[in-house]
Backbone as numpy.savetxt, mean C-alpha at the origin, in Angstrom:
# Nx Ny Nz CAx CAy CAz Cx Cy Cz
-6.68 -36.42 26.89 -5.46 -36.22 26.15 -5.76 -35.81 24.70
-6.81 -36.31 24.01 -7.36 -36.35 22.70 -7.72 -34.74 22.43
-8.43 -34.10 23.94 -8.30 -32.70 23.38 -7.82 -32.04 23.84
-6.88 -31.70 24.57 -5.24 -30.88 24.84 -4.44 -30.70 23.68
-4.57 -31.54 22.46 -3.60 -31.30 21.66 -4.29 -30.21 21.01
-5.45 -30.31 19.87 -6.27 -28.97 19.53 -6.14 -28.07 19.86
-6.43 -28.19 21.45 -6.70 -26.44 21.90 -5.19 -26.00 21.98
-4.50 -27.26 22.48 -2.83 -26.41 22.26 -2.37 -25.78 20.54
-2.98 -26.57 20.21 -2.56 -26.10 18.52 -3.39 -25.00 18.25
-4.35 -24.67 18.57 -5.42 -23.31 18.40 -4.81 -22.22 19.39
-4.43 -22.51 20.20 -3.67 -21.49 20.98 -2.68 -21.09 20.44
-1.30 -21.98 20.06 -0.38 -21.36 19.41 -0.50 -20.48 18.11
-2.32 -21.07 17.42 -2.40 -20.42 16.52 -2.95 -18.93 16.71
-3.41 -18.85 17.86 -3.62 -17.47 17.80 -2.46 -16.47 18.05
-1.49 -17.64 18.94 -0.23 -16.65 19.60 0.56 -16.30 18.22
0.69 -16.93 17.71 1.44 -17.16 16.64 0.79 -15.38 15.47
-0.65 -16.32 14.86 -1.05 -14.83 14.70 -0.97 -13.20 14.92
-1.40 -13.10 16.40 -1.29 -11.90 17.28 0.08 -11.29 16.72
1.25 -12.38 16.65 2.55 -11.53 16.99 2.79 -11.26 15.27
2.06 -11.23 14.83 2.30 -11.10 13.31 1.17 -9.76 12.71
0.19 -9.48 13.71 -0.86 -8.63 13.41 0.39 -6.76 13.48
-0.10 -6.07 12.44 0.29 -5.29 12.30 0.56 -4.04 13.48
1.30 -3.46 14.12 1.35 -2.67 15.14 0.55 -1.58 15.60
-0.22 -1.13 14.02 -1.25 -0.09 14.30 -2.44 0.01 13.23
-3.70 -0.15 13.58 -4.66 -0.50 12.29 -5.32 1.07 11.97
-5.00 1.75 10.69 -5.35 2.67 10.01 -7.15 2.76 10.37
-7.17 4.37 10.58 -8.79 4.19 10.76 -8.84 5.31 9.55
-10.32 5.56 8.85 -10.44 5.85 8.05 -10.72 7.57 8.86
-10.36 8.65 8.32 -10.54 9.89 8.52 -9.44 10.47 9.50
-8.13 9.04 9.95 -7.13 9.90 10.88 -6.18 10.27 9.80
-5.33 11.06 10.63 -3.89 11.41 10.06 -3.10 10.31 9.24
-3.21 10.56 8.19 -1.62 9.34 7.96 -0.52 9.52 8.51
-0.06 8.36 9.06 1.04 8.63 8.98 2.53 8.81 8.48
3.13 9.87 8.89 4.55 9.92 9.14 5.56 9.05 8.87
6.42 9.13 7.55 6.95 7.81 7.59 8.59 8.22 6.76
9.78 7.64 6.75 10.86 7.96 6.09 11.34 6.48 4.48
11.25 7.18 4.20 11.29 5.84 2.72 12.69 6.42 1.71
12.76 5.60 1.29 14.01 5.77 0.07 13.62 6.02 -0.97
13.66 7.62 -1.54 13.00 7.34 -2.82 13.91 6.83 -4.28
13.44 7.02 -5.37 14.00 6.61 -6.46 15.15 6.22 -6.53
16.10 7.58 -5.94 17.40 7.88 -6.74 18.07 7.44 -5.61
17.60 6.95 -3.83 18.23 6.45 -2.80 17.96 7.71 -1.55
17.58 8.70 -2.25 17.18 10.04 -1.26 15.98 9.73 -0.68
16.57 10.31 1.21 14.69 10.35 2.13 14.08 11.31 1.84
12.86 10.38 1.80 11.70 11.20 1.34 10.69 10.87 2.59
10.13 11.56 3.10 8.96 11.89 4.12 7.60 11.21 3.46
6.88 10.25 4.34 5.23 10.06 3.80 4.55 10.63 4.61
3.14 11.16 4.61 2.76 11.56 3.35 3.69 12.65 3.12
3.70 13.13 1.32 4.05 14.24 0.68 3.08 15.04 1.42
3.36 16.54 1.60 2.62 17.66 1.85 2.51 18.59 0.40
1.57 17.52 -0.61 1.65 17.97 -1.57 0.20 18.78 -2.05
-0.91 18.11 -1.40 -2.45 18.94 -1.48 -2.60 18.08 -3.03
-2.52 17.41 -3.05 -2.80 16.18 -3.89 -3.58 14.74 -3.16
-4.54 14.32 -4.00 -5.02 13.04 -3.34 -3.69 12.26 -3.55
-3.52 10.91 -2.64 -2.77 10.35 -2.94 -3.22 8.84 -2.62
-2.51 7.93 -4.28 -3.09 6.65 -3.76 -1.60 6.03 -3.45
-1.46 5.11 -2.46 -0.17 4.66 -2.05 -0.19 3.31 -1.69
0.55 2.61 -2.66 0.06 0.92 -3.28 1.30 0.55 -1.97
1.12 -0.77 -1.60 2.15 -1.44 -1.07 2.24 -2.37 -1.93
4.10 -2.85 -1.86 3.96 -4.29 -3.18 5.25 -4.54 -3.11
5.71 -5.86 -3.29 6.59 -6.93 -3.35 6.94 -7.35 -4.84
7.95 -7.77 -5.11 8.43 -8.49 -6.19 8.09 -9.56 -6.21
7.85 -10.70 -5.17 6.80 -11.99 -5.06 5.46 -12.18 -5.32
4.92 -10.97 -5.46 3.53 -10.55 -5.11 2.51 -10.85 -6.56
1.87 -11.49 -6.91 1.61 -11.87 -7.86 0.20 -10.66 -8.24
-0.78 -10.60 -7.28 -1.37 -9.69 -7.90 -0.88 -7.80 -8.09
-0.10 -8.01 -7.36 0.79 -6.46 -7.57 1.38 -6.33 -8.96
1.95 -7.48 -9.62 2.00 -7.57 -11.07 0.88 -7.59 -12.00
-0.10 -7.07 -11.02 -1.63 -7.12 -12.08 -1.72 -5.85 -11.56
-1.80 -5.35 -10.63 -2.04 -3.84 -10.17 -1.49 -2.55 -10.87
-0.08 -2.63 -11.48 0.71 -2.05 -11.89 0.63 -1.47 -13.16
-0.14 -2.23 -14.27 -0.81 -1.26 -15.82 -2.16 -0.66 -15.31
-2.85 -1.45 -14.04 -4.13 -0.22 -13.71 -3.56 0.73 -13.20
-2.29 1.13 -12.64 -2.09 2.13 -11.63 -1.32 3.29 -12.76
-0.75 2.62 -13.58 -0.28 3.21 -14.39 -1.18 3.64 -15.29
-2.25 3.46 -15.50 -3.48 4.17 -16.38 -4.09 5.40 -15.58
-4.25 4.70 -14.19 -4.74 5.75 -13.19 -4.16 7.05 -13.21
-3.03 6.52 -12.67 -1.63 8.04 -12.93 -1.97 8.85 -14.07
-2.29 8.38 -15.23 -2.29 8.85 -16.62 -3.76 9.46 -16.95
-4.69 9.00 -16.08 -5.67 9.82 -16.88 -6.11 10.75 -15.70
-5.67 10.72 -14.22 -6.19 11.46 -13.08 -4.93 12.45 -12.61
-3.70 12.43 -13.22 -2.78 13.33 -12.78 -3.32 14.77 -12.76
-3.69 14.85 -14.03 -4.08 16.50 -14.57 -5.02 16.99 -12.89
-5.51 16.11 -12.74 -6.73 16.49 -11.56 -6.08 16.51 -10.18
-5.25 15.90 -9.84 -4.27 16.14 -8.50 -4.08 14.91 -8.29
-3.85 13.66 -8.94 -3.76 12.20 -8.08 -2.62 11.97 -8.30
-1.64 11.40 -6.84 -0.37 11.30 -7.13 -0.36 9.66 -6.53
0.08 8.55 -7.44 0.26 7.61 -7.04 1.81 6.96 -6.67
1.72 6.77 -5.31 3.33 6.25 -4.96 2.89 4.83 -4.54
4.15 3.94 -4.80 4.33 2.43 -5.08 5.47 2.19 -3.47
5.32 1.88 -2.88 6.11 1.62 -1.58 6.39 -0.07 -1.49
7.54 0.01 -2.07 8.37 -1.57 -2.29 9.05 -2.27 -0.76
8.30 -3.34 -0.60 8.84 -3.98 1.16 9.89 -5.06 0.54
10.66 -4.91 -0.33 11.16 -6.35 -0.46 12.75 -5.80 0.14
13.55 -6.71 1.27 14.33 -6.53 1.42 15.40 -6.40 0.79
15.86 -6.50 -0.55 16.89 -6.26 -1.60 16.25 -5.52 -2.63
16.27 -4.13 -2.65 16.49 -3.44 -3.97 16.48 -4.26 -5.15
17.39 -4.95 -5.66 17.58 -5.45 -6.51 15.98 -6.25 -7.10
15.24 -7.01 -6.08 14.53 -7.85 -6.30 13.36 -6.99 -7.44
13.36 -6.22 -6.32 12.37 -4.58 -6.88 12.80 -4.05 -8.39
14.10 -3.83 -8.56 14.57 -3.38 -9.48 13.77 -4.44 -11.06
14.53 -5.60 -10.58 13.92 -6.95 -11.62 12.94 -6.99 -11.82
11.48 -6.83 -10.66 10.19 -6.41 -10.91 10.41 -5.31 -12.00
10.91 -4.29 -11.82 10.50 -2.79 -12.50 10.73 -2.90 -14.01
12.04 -4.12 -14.12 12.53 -3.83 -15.29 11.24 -4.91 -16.56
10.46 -5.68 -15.83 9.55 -6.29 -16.46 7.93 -5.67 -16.12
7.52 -4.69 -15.16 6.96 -4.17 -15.30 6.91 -2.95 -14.62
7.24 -2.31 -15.52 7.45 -0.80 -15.56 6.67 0.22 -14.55
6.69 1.10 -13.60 5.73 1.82 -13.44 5.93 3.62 -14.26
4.91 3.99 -14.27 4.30 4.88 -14.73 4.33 6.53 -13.57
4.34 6.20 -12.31 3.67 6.16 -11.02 5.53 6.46 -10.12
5.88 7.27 -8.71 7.12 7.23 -8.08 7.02 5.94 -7.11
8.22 5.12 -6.95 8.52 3.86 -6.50 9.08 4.65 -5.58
8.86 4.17 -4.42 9.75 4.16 -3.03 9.96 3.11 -2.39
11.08 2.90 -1.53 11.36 1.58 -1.18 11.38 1.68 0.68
10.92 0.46 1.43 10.88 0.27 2.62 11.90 -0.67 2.75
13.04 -1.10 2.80 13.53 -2.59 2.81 13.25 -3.11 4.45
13.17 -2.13 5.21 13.59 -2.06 6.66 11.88 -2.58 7.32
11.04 -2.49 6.52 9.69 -2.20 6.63 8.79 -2.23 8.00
9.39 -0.39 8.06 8.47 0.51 9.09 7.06 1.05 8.23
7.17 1.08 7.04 5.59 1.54 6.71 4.65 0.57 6.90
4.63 -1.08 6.55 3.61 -1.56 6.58 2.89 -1.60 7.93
3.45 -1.79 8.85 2.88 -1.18 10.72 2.58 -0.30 10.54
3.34 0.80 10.23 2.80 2.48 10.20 0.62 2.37 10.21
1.28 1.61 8.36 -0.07 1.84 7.98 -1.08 0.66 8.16
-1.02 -0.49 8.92 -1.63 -1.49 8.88 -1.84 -2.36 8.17
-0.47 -2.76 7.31 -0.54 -3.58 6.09 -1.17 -4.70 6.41
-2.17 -5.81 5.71 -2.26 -7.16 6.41 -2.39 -7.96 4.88
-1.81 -7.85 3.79 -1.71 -8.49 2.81 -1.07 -7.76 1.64
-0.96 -8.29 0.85 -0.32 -7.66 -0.76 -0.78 -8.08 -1.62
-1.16 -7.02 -2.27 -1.05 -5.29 -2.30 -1.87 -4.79 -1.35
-1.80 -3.64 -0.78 -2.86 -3.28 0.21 -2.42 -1.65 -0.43
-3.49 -0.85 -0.43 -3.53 0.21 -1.14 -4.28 1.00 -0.03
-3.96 2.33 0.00 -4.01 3.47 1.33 -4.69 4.67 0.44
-5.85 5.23 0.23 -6.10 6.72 -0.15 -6.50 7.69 0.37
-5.24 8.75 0.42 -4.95 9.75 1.32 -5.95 10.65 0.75
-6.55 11.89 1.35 -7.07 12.96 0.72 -6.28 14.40 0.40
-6.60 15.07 -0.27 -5.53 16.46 -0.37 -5.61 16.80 1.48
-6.22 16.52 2.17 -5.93 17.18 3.53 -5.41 16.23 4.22
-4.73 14.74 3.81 -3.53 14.05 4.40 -4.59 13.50 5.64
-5.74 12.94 5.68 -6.79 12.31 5.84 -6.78 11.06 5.04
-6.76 9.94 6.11 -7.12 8.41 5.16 -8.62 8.55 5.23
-9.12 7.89 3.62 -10.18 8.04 2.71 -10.77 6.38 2.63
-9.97 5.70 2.82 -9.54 4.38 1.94 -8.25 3.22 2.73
-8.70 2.15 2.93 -7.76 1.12 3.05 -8.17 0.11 2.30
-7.35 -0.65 1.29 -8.02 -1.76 0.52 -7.06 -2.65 0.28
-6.98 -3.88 1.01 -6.17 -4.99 0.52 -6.50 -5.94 -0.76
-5.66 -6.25 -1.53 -5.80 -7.40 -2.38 -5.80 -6.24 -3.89
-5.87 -7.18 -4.87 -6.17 -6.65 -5.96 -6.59 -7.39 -7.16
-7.53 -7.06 -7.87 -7.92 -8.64 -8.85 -9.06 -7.36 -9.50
-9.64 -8.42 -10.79 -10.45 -7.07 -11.94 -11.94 -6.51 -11.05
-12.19 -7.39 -10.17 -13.77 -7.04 -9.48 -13.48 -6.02 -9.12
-12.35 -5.53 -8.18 -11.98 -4.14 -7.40 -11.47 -3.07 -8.57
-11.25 -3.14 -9.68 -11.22 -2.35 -10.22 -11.78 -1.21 -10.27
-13.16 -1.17 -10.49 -13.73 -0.16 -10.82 -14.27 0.81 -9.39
-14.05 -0.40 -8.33 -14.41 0.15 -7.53 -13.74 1.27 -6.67
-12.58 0.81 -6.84 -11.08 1.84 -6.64 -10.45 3.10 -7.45
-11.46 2.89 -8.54 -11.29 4.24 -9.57 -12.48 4.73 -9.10
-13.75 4.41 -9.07 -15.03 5.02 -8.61 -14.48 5.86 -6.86
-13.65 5.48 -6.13 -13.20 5.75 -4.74 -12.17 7.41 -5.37
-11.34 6.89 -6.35 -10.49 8.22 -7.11 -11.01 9.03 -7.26
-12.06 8.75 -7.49 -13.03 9.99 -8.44 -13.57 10.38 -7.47
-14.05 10.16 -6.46 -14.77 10.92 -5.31 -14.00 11.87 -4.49
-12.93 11.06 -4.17 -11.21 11.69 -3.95 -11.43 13.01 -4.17
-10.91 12.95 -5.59 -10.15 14.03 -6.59 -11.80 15.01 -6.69
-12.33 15.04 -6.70 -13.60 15.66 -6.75 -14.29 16.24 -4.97
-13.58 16.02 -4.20 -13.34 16.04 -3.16 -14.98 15.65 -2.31
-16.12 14.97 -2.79 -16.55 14.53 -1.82 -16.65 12.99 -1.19
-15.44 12.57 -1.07 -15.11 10.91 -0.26 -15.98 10.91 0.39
């Protein structure tokens, strides 16, 4: 009896898990995908852009504590790698606009916000934490999947830009 309960509790924990694991896990060099988002002003906008731009594409929440740390690096990024082709979009999962909005109005982005409330991108793209960050190549090729965000990954995610935008990833 002593160990039926465990393995029942390790079981549910995997069941439990499984049904929470993302619907499709991003491999590095496929297609991104295809996706419909709300942009700024409430207009659909298509992911990826077919813009021939690298693109870095943050996922992030208004709860999200290191996404409020992500947001002056991304906004530096934008600012010193635009000239070169880097287009960074911010893809907001929080089910109320509003929540997002309150984020924005205390920290600003730099960078185009799009919103998922419905959230079909994080499956799309294999979200499994926040922030989880996606870098597309100008040929709409994933380069890059990177969850989390904190100062160690810093440099390492601008060193990933630069290979990007210079085109040998």
């Amino acid at each position: 009896m002593s160990l039926i309960r465990p393995l029942f509790v390790a079981w549910l924990g995997v069941c439990l898990a499984s049904s929470t694991l993302p619907a499709h896990a991003l491999e590095i060099g496929e297609t991104a995908p295809n996706v419909e988002l709300l942009g700024p002003n409430g207009e659909t906008v298509r992911l990826p852009l077919q813009t021939g731009k690298v693109l870095y594409v943050d996922f992030w929440a208004s709860w999200c504590g290191p996404c409020r740390q992500s947001f002056p690096w991304m906004n530096a990024m934008q600012d010193k790698y635009k000239a070169k082709g880097l287009q960074i979009i911010g893809i907001n999962l929080d089910q109320q606009m509003s929540a997002a909005d309150q984020f924005l109005a205390k920290t600003p982005a730099k960078f185009t916000v799009m919103f998922d409330p419905k959230g079909v991108s994080p499956r799309l793209y294999g979200v499994k934490g926040m922030p989880t960050s996606v870098l597309i190549g100008r040929d709409g090729k994933v380069i890059q999947q990177h969850a989390g965000f904190n100062d160690a990954s810093r440099d390492q995610l601008e060193q990933r830009l630069q290979a990007a935008l210079a085109g040998s990833q």
